[in-house]
Amino acid sequence: LFVEDALSAGQAFEAAKEHFHYLTNVLRMADGDAVLLFNGRDGEWRAELSLPTRKRLMLTPTELTRPQPEPSDLHYLFAPLKVGRLDYIVQKAVEMGAGVLQPVMTQHVQGKITSIERLQANAVEAAEQCGILAIPQVAAPRKLEDLLSGWPRERRIIFCDEGHGSQNPLPALQQIAERKLALLVGPEGGFSDDERTLLRGLDFVTPVPLGPRILRADTAAVAAMAVIQAAIGD
Ligand code: SAM
């Protein structure tokens, strides 16, 4: 369960209202039961429930069950999609190991970022569901050109380039030694010719095909992250 509170042995705190309801009414937990908590900073803790009154629930961390890991260093650069699909790709990117979620505004973007807070809440929920302790961060949207002009060259961008034929992407990825990576997937309308020419001309960008068919942007994101994990093994 994700909590905002600091977690350390024996430091009891009162559960937030929504957690009180979830733990007592939904999970039907009682005094003395235990639950696993994380806050994205202090690792994962087993905590004991106590109910001093019928309306108050105290949580007391008792045991560190998993230390706080290093955040994932995979940056996922994505052009915003229509709202429903946007929540989906944020959730899938977190499940597939992205540590930074960077919305990128390109010429053919059809979706828009209505609320970073909402996307961040989706990322927390996805982390909670798949037991990721380091909470991926959703960054503020950036224009593609601005992002590339100040891009740190030691972080290679894997550019999902649907115009790049259908060779096998693995050999290109396996040559990538450095572990600092970013994955760039275009919008439903694809990259413009200017954007594609710009990207293909940068020495810190590796264009990667994902097979001979045109994939939906959300499919491409998941496929690309699976290929990256297969190629670099984490
Ligand atoms: N421009 C495409 C078209 O022909 O209509 C549409 C773009 S596709 C729906 C969205 C994004 O997914 C692309 O910009 C690209 O980043 C990625 N993508 C889709 N299919 C791909 C493929 N076969 N190889 C590499 N990337 C792909």
PDB file of C-alpha atoms and ligand atoms in Angstrom:
ATOM      1  CA  LEU A   1       0.000   0.000   0.000  1.00  0.00           C
ATOM      2  CA  PHE A   2       1.439   3.415  -0.961  1.00  0.00           C
ATOM      3  CA  VAL A   3       1.540   5.959   1.905  1.00  0.00           C
ATOM      4  CA  GLU A   4       2.891   9.517   2.053  1.00  0.00           C
ATOM      5  CA  ASP A   5       4.198   9.102   5.625  1.00  0.00           C
ATOM      6  CA  ALA A   6       7.814   8.448   6.615  1.00  0.00           C
ATOM      7  CA  LEU A   7       8.427   4.770   7.377  1.00  0.00           C
ATOM      8  CA  SER A   8      10.798   3.739  10.171  1.00  0.00           C
ATOM      9  CA  ALA A   9      10.728   0.999  12.801  1.00  0.00           C
ATOM     10  CA  GLY A  10       8.271   1.652  15.589  1.00  0.00           C
ATOM     11  CA  GLN A  11       7.193   5.115  14.331  1.00  0.00           C
ATOM     12  CA  ALA A  12       3.410   4.718  14.360  1.00  0.00           C
ATOM     13  CA  PHE A  13       1.231   7.061  12.312  1.00  0.00           C
ATOM     14  CA  GLU A  14      -2.477   7.473  11.687  1.00  0.00           C
ATOM     15  CA  ALA A  15      -3.765   5.964   8.428  1.00  0.00           C
ATOM     16  CA  ALA A  16      -5.271   8.358   5.868  1.00  0.00           C
ATOM     17  CA  LYS A  17      -9.056   8.205   5.559  1.00  0.00           C
ATOM     18  CA  GLU A  18      -8.987   6.337   2.257  1.00  0.00           C
ATOM     19  CA  HIS A  19      -6.608   3.760   3.744  1.00  0.00           C
ATOM     20  CA  PHE A  20      -8.796   3.400   6.840  1.00  0.00           C
ATOM     21  CA  HIS A  21     -11.757   2.567   4.588  1.00  0.00           C
ATOM     22  CA  TYR A  22      -9.753   0.250   2.303  1.00  0.00           C
ATOM     23  CA  LEU A  23      -8.074  -1.727   5.098  1.00  0.00           C
ATOM     24  CA  THR A  24     -11.055  -2.077   7.426  1.00  0.00           C
ATOM     25  CA  ASN A  25     -14.085  -2.160   5.106  1.00  0.00           C
ATOM     26  CA  VAL A  26     -12.666  -3.591   1.865  1.00  0.00           C
ATOM     27  CA  LEU A  27      -9.922  -5.908   3.156  1.00  0.00           C
ATOM     28  CA  ARG A  28     -11.752  -6.425   6.482  1.00  0.00           C
ATOM     29  CA  MET A  29      -8.452  -6.222   8.368  1.00  0.00           C
ATOM     30  CA  ALA A  30      -8.488  -6.031  12.169  1.00  0.00           C
ATOM     31  CA  ASP A  31      -6.337  -5.033  15.122  1.00  0.00           C
ATOM     32  CA  GLY A  32      -2.992  -6.880  15.046  1.00  0.00           C
ATOM     33  CA  ASP A  33      -3.133  -7.699  11.325  1.00  0.00           C
ATOM     34  CA  ALA A  34      -0.157  -6.681   9.186  1.00  0.00           C
ATOM     35  CA  VAL A  35       0.137  -4.911   5.817  1.00  0.00           C
ATOM     36  CA  LEU A  36       3.080  -4.051   3.523  1.00  0.00           C
ATOM     37  CA  LEU A  37       3.665  -0.299   3.059  1.00  0.00           C
ATOM     38  CA  PHE A  38       5.942   1.782   0.821  1.00  0.00           C
ATOM     39  CA  ASN A  39       6.360   5.523   0.227  1.00  0.00           C
ATOM     40  CA  GLY A  40       8.878   5.576  -2.633  1.00  0.00           C
ATOM     41  CA  ARG A  41      11.706   6.657  -0.301  1.00  0.00           C
ATOM     42  CA  ASP A  42      12.130   4.314   2.679  1.00  0.00           C
ATOM     43  CA  GLY A  43      11.806   0.855   1.126  1.00  0.00           C
ATOM     44  CA  GLU A  44       9.002  -1.611   1.913  1.00  0.00           C
ATOM     45  CA  TRP A  45       7.899  -2.168   5.515  1.00  0.00           C
ATOM     46  CA  ARG A  46       5.632  -4.662   7.237  1.00  0.00           C
ATOM     47  CA  ALA A  47       3.330  -2.603   9.458  1.00  0.00           C
ATOM     48  CA  GLU A  48       0.921  -3.644  12.161  1.00  0.00           C
ATOM     49  CA  LEU A  49      -2.620  -2.312  12.362  1.00  0.00           C
ATOM     50  CA  SER A  50      -4.109  -1.072  15.626  1.00  0.00           C
ATOM     51  CA  LEU A  51      -7.538   0.467  16.105  1.00  0.00           C
ATOM     52  CA  PRO A  52      -7.481   2.604  19.280  1.00  0.00           C
ATOM     53  CA  THR A  53     -11.053   3.670  18.476  1.00  0.00           C
ATOM     54  CA  ARG A  54     -13.608   2.482  15.878  1.00  0.00           C
ATOM     55  CA  LYS A  55     -12.777   5.550  13.781  1.00  0.00           C
ATOM     56  CA  ARG A  56      -8.978   5.615  14.058  1.00  0.00           C
ATOM     57  CA  LEU A  57      -6.437   3.258  12.496  1.00  0.00           C
ATOM     58  CA  MET A  58      -2.773   3.407  13.490  1.00  0.00           C
ATOM     59  CA  LEU A  59      -0.035   1.791  11.406  1.00  0.00           C
ATOM     60  CA  THR A  60       3.250   0.848  13.075  1.00  0.00           C
ATOM     61  CA  PRO A  61       6.115  -0.193  10.784  1.00  0.00           C
ATOM     62  CA  THR A  62       7.817  -3.179  12.394  1.00  0.00           C
ATOM     63  CA  GLU A  63      10.136  -4.744   9.817  1.00  0.00           C
ATOM     64  CA  LEU A  64      11.951  -3.559   6.669  1.00  0.00           C
ATOM     65  CA  THR A  65      11.019  -6.262   4.160  1.00  0.00           C
ATOM     66  CA  ARG A  66      12.769  -4.722   1.097  1.00  0.00           C
ATOM     67  CA  PRO A  67      15.350  -1.895   1.039  1.00  0.00           C
ATOM     68  CA  GLN A  68      14.725   1.143  -1.202  1.00  0.00           C
ATOM     69  CA  PRO A  69      16.154   0.281  -4.643  1.00  0.00           C
ATOM     70  CA  GLU A  70      17.865   2.640  -7.060  1.00  0.00           C
ATOM     71  CA  PRO A  71      15.276   4.171  -9.432  1.00  0.00           C
ATOM     72  CA  SER A  72      15.135   2.706 -12.927  1.00  0.00           C
ATOM     73  CA  ASP A  73      17.335   4.649 -15.330  1.00  0.00           C
ATOM     74  CA  LEU A  74      15.200   3.984 -18.433  1.00  0.00           C
ATOM     75  CA  HIS A  75      13.593   7.203 -19.691  1.00  0.00           C
ATOM     76  CA  TYR A  76      10.404   6.745 -21.703  1.00  0.00           C
ATOM     77  CA  LEU A  77       9.842   9.648 -24.101  1.00  0.00           C
ATOM     78  CA  PHE A  78       6.296   9.499 -25.405  1.00  0.00           C
ATOM     79  CA  ALA A  79       4.112  11.693 -27.542  1.00  0.00           C
ATOM     80  CA  PRO A  80       0.797  12.181 -25.705  1.00  0.00           C
ATOM     81  CA  LEU A  81      -2.013  10.001 -26.971  1.00  0.00           C
ATOM     82  CA  LYS A  82      -5.755  10.417 -26.553  1.00  0.00           C
ATOM     83  CA  VAL A  83      -6.660  10.385 -22.851  1.00  0.00           C
ATOM     84  CA  GLY A  84      -7.681   6.743 -22.363  1.00  0.00           C
ATOM     85  CA  ARG A  85      -4.599   5.470 -24.152  1.00  0.00           C
ATOM     86  CA  LEU A  86      -2.385   7.914 -22.234  1.00  0.00           C
ATOM     87  CA  ASP A  87      -3.280   6.349 -18.883  1.00  0.00           C
ATOM     88  CA  TYR A  88      -2.639   2.964 -20.465  1.00  0.00           C
ATOM     89  CA  ILE A  89       0.871   3.729 -21.767  1.00  0.00           C
ATOM     90  CA  VAL A  90       1.883   5.327 -18.460  1.00  0.00           C
ATOM     91  CA  GLN A  91       0.743   2.193 -16.636  1.00  0.00           C
ATOM     92  CA  LYS A  92       2.480  -0.161 -19.128  1.00  0.00           C
ATOM     93  CA  ALA A  93       5.680   1.914 -19.137  1.00  0.00           C
ATOM     94  CA  VAL A  94       5.891   1.619 -15.353  1.00  0.00           C
ATOM     95  CA  GLU A  95       5.219  -2.129 -15.463  1.00  0.00           C
ATOM     96  CA  MET A  96       7.898  -2.515 -18.152  1.00  0.00           C
ATOM     97  CA  GLY A  97      10.514  -0.728 -16.055  1.00  0.00           C
ATOM     98  CA  ALA A  98      10.524   2.943 -17.049  1.00  0.00           C
ATOM     99  CA  GLY A  99      11.876   5.227 -14.309  1.00  0.00           C
ATOM    100  CA  VAL A 100      11.177   8.593 -15.970  1.00  0.00           C
ATOM    101  CA  LEU A 101       8.102   9.286 -18.114  1.00  0.00           C
ATOM    102  CA  GLN A 102       8.747  12.310 -20.338  1.00  0.00           C
ATOM    103  CA  PRO A 103       5.850  13.569 -22.513  1.00  0.00           C
ATOM    104  CA  VAL A 104       7.231  14.919 -25.819  1.00  0.00           C
ATOM    105  CA  MET A 105       5.270  17.386 -27.988  1.00  0.00           C
ATOM    106  CA  THR A 106       5.816  16.619 -31.703  1.00  0.00           C
ATOM    107  CA  GLN A 107       4.227  18.108 -34.834  1.00  0.00           C
ATOM    108  CA  HIS A 108       1.524  15.430 -35.221  1.00  0.00           C
ATOM    109  CA  VAL A 109       0.561  15.004 -31.577  1.00  0.00           C
ATOM    110  CA  GLN A 110      -3.208  14.541 -31.338  1.00  0.00           C
ATOM    111  CA  GLY A 111      -3.476  13.974 -27.587  1.00  0.00           C
ATOM    112  CA  LYS A 112      -2.697  16.497 -24.872  1.00  0.00           C
ATOM    113  CA  ILE A 113      -1.492  16.308 -21.303  1.00  0.00           C
ATOM    114  CA  THR A 114      -4.445  17.386 -19.207  1.00  0.00           C
ATOM    115  CA  SER A 115      -2.896  16.747 -15.827  1.00  0.00           C
ATOM    116  CA  ILE A 116       0.611  15.699 -14.805  1.00  0.00           C
ATOM    117  CA  GLU A 117      -0.815  14.964 -11.339  1.00  0.00           C
ATOM    118  CA  ARG A 118      -3.219  12.456 -12.858  1.00  0.00           C
ATOM    119  CA  LEU A 119      -0.422  10.729 -14.798  1.00  0.00           C
ATOM    120  CA  GLN A 120       1.751  10.690 -11.672  1.00  0.00           C
ATOM    121  CA  ALA A 121      -1.117   9.090  -9.726  1.00  0.00           C
ATOM    122  CA  ASN A 122      -1.395   6.465 -12.498  1.00  0.00           C
ATOM    123  CA  ALA A 123       2.334   5.797 -12.175  1.00  0.00           C
ATOM    124  CA  VAL A 124       2.029   5.351  -8.388  1.00  0.00           C
ATOM    125  CA  GLU A 125      -0.928   2.996  -8.861  1.00  0.00           C
ATOM    126  CA  ALA A 126       0.976   0.948 -11.457  1.00  0.00           C
ATOM    127  CA  ALA A 127       3.997   0.772  -9.131  1.00  0.00           C
ATOM    128  CA  GLU A 128       1.719  -0.344  -6.278  1.00  0.00           C
ATOM    129  CA  GLN A 129       0.164  -3.069  -8.442  1.00  0.00           C
ATOM    130  CA  CYS A 130       3.447  -4.548  -9.597  1.00  0.00           C
ATOM    131  CA  GLY A 131       5.429  -4.041  -6.396  1.00  0.00           C
ATOM    132  CA  ILE A 132       7.854  -1.399  -7.691  1.00  0.00           C
ATOM    133  CA  LEU A 133       9.252   0.578  -4.725  1.00  0.00           C
ATOM    134  CA  ALA A 134      11.005   3.393  -6.641  1.00  0.00           C
ATOM    135  CA  ILE A 135       8.156   5.570  -7.914  1.00  0.00           C
ATOM    136  CA  PRO A 136       8.665   6.505 -11.604  1.00  0.00           C
ATOM    137  CA  GLN A 137       8.495  10.263 -12.176  1.00  0.00           C
ATOM    138  CA  VAL A 138       6.272  11.947 -14.789  1.00  0.00           C
ATOM    139  CA  ALA A 139       8.081  15.015 -16.144  1.00  0.00           C
ATOM    140  CA  ALA A 140       6.530  18.179 -17.593  1.00  0.00           C
ATOM    141  CA  PRO A 141       5.917  18.038 -21.382  1.00  0.00           C
ATOM    142  CA  ARG A 142       8.778  19.263 -23.600  1.00  0.00           C
ATOM    143  CA  LYS A 143       8.912  20.060 -27.329  1.00  0.00           C
ATOM    144  CA  LEU A 144      10.964  17.452 -29.207  1.00  0.00           C
ATOM    145  CA  GLU A 145      13.425  19.992 -30.636  1.00  0.00           C
ATOM    146  CA  ASP A 146      14.028  21.603 -27.218  1.00  0.00           C
ATOM    147  CA  LEU A 147      14.493  18.225 -25.582  1.00  0.00           C
ATOM    148  CA  LEU A 148      17.031  17.111 -28.199  1.00  0.00           C
ATOM    149  CA  SER A 149      18.972  20.392 -28.184  1.00  0.00           C
ATOM    150  CA  GLY A 150      19.835  20.026 -24.490  1.00  0.00           C
ATOM    151  CA  TRP A 151      19.965  16.235 -24.402  1.00  0.00           C
ATOM    152  CA  PRO A 152      22.804  14.651 -22.355  1.00  0.00           C
ATOM    153  CA  ARG A 153      24.818  12.785 -24.998  1.00  0.00           C
ATOM    154  CA  GLU A 154      25.716   9.912 -22.674  1.00  0.00           C
ATOM    155  CA  ARG A 155      22.050   8.872 -22.631  1.00  0.00           C
ATOM    156  CA  ARG A 156      21.328   7.057 -25.909  1.00  0.00           C
ATOM    157  CA  ILE A 157      17.845   7.495 -27.381  1.00  0.00           C
ATOM    158  CA  ILE A 158      16.277   4.373 -28.889  1.00  0.00           C
ATOM    159  CA  PHE A 159      14.058   5.888 -31.563  1.00  0.00           C
ATOM    160  CA  CYS A 160      11.143   3.661 -32.654  1.00  0.00           C
ATOM    161  CA  ASP A 161      11.268   4.460 -36.332  1.00  0.00           C
ATOM    162  CA  GLU A 162       8.473   2.873 -38.324  1.00  0.00           C
ATOM    163  CA  GLY A 163      10.147   4.006 -41.522  1.00  0.00           C
ATOM    164  CA  HIS A 164      13.231   1.938 -40.812  1.00  0.00           C
ATOM    165  CA  GLY A 165      12.337  -1.260 -42.608  1.00  0.00           C
ATOM    166  CA  SER A 166      11.983  -4.559 -40.848  1.00  0.00           C
ATOM    167  CA  GLN A 167      15.490  -5.621 -39.867  1.00  0.00           C
ATOM    168  CA  ASN A 168      15.871  -7.314 -36.515  1.00  0.00           C
ATOM    169  CA  PRO A 169      16.426  -4.536 -33.906  1.00  0.00           C
ATOM    170  CA  LEU A 170      18.325  -6.764 -31.461  1.00  0.00           C
ATOM    171  CA  PRO A 171      21.830  -6.492 -33.019  1.00  0.00           C
ATOM    172  CA  ALA A 172      21.631  -2.667 -32.986  1.00  0.00           C
ATOM    173  CA  LEU A 173      20.479  -2.709 -29.360  1.00  0.00           C
ATOM    174  CA  GLN A 174      23.037  -5.274 -28.225  1.00  0.00           C
ATOM    175  CA  GLN A 175      25.840  -2.970 -29.420  1.00  0.00           C
ATOM    176  CA  ILE A 176      24.624  -0.360 -26.965  1.00  0.00           C
ATOM    177  CA  ALA A 177      27.040  -0.718 -24.052  1.00  0.00           C
ATOM    178  CA  GLU A 178      26.020   2.182 -21.880  1.00  0.00           C
ATOM    179  CA  ARG A 179      23.038   1.457 -19.657  1.00  0.00           C
ATOM    180  CA  LYS A 180      21.701   5.011 -19.750  1.00  0.00           C
ATOM    181  CA  LEU A 181      18.872   4.717 -22.247  1.00  0.00           C
ATOM    182  CA  ALA A 182      15.766   6.537 -23.371  1.00  0.00           C
ATOM    183  CA  LEU A 183      13.006   5.141 -25.552  1.00  0.00           C
ATOM    184  CA  LEU A 184      11.201   7.475 -27.980  1.00  0.00           C
ATOM    185  CA  VAL A 185       7.816   6.517 -29.436  1.00  0.00           C
ATOM    186  CA  GLY A 186       5.830   8.798 -31.728  1.00  0.00           C
ATOM    187  CA  PRO A 187       2.165   9.855 -31.644  1.00  0.00           C
ATOM    188  CA  GLU A 188      -0.755   8.200 -33.429  1.00  0.00           C
ATOM    189  CA  GLY A 189       0.043  10.424 -36.416  1.00  0.00           C
ATOM    190  CA  GLY A 190       3.705   9.414 -36.434  1.00  0.00           C
ATOM    191  CA  PHE A 191       6.769  11.649 -36.663  1.00  0.00           C
ATOM    192  CA  SER A 192       6.950  14.289 -39.415  1.00  0.00           C
ATOM    193  CA  ASP A 193       9.592  13.912 -42.132  1.00  0.00           C
ATOM    194  CA  ASP A 194      11.535  16.827 -40.586  1.00  0.00           C
ATOM    195  CA  GLU A 195      11.465  15.171 -37.166  1.00  0.00           C
ATOM    196  CA  ARG A 196      12.578  11.864 -38.613  1.00  0.00           C
ATOM    197  CA  THR A 197      15.428  13.498 -40.518  1.00  0.00           C
ATOM    198  CA  LEU A 198      16.490  15.396 -37.384  1.00  0.00           C
ATOM    199  CA  LEU A 199      16.431  12.229 -35.250  1.00  0.00           C
ATOM    200  CA  ARG A 200      18.260  10.047 -37.773  1.00  0.00           C
ATOM    201  CA  GLY A 201      20.999  12.653 -38.007  1.00  0.00           C
ATOM    202  CA  LEU A 202      21.903  12.640 -34.307  1.00  0.00           C
ATOM    203  CA  ASP A 203      24.798  10.405 -33.237  1.00  0.00           C
ATOM    204  CA  PHE A 204      23.223   9.731 -29.831  1.00  0.00           C
ATOM    205  CA  VAL A 205      20.028   8.377 -31.439  1.00  0.00           C
ATOM    206  CA  THR A 206      19.625   4.742 -32.558  1.00  0.00           C
ATOM    207  CA  PRO A 207      16.639   4.260 -34.933  1.00  0.00           C
ATOM    208  CA  VAL A 208      15.061   0.858 -34.274  1.00  0.00           C
ATOM    209  CA  PRO A 209      12.441  -0.953 -36.373  1.00  0.00           C
ATOM    210  CA  LEU A 210       9.773  -2.998 -34.599  1.00  0.00           C
ATOM    211  CA  GLY A 211       8.903  -5.308 -37.473  1.00  0.00           C
ATOM    212  CA  PRO A 212       7.235  -4.780 -40.840  1.00  0.00           C
ATOM    213  CA  ARG A 213       3.798  -3.698 -39.584  1.00  0.00           C
ATOM    214  CA  ILE A 214       2.739  -0.264 -38.354  1.00  0.00           C
ATOM    215  CA  LEU A 215       1.937  -0.676 -34.655  1.00  0.00           C
ATOM    216  CA  ARG A 216      -0.350   1.520 -32.583  1.00  0.00           C
ATOM    217  CA  ALA A 217       1.754   3.865 -30.461  1.00  0.00           C
ATOM    218  CA  ASP A 218       0.801   2.069 -27.272  1.00  0.00           C
ATOM    219  CA  THR A 219       1.610  -1.312 -28.797  1.00  0.00           C
ATOM    220  CA  ALA A 220       4.952   0.043 -30.035  1.00  0.00           C
ATOM    221  CA  ALA A 221       5.829   1.306 -26.560  1.00  0.00           C
ATOM    222  CA  VAL A 222       5.279  -2.082 -24.935  1.00  0.00           C
ATOM    223  CA  ALA A 223       6.971  -3.950 -27.799  1.00  0.00           C
ATOM    224  CA  ALA A 224       9.990  -1.637 -27.688  1.00  0.00           C
ATOM    225  CA  MET A 225      10.410  -1.935 -23.930  1.00  0.00           C
ATOM    226  CA  ALA A 226      10.235  -5.725 -24.220  1.00  0.00           C
ATOM    227  CA  VAL A 227      12.915  -5.677 -26.939  1.00  0.00           C
ATOM    228  CA  ILE A 228      15.121  -3.358 -24.846  1.00  0.00           C
ATOM    229  CA  GLN A 229      14.754  -5.616 -21.811  1.00  0.00           C
ATOM    230  CA  ALA A 230      15.626  -8.640 -23.991  1.00  0.00           C
ATOM    231  CA  ALA A 231      18.655  -6.832 -25.408  1.00  0.00           C
ATOM    232  CA  ILE A 232      20.100  -5.317 -22.229  1.00  0.00           C
ATOM    233  CA  GLY A 233      18.663  -7.771 -19.756  1.00  0.00           C
ATOM    234  CA  ASP A 234      16.991  -5.601 -17.132  1.00  0.00           C
TER     235      ASP A 234
HETATM  236  N1  SAM B   1       3.389   7.143 -39.096  1.00  0.00           N
HETATM  237  C1  SAM B   1       2.593   5.955 -38.873  1.00  0.00           C
HETATM  238  C2  SAM B   1       1.707   5.747 -40.066  1.00  0.00           C
HETATM  239  O1  SAM B   1       2.215   5.252 -41.032  1.00  0.00           O
HETATM  240  O2  SAM B   1       0.528   6.129 -40.018  1.00  0.00           O
HETATM  241  C3  SAM B   1       1.790   6.025 -37.584  1.00  0.00           C
HETATM  242  C4  SAM B   1       2.649   6.133 -36.346  1.00  0.00           C
HETATM  243  S1  SAM B   1       2.530   4.769 -35.242  1.00  0.00           S
HETATM  244  C5  SAM B   1       0.809   4.634 -35.021  1.00  0.00           C
HETATM  245  C6  SAM B   1       3.020   5.534 -33.729  1.00  0.00           C
HETATM  246  C7  SAM B   1       4.482   5.360 -33.370  1.00  0.00           C
HETATM  247  O3  SAM B   1       4.720   3.996 -33.004  1.00  0.00           O
HETATM  248  C8  SAM B   1       5.475   5.641 -34.451  1.00  0.00           C
HETATM  249  O4  SAM B   1       5.762   7.030 -34.540  1.00  0.00           O
HETATM  250  C9  SAM B   1       6.684   4.843 -34.002  1.00  0.00           C
HETATM  251  O5  SAM B   1       7.406   5.555 -33.013  1.00  0.00           O
HETATM  252  C10 SAM B   1       6.040   3.608 -33.393  1.00  0.00           C
HETATM  253  N2  SAM B   1       5.951   2.510 -34.356  1.00  0.00           N
HETATM  254  C11 SAM B   1       4.831   1.991 -34.901  1.00  0.00           C
HETATM  255  N3  SAM B   1       5.121   0.955 -35.719  1.00  0.00           N
HETATM  256  C12 SAM B   1       6.480   0.806 -35.696  1.00  0.00           C
HETATM  257  C13 SAM B   1       7.407  -0.084 -36.343  1.00  0.00           C
HETATM  258  N4  SAM B   1       6.995  -1.066 -37.167  1.00  0.00           N
HETATM  259  N5  SAM B   1       8.732   0.090 -36.120  1.00  0.00           N
HETATM  260  C14 SAM B   1       9.166   1.078 -35.274  1.00  0.00           C
HETATM  261  N6  SAM B   1       8.340   1.928 -34.632  1.00  0.00           N
HETATM  262  C15 SAM B   1       7.010   1.806 -34.833  1.00  0.00           C
END
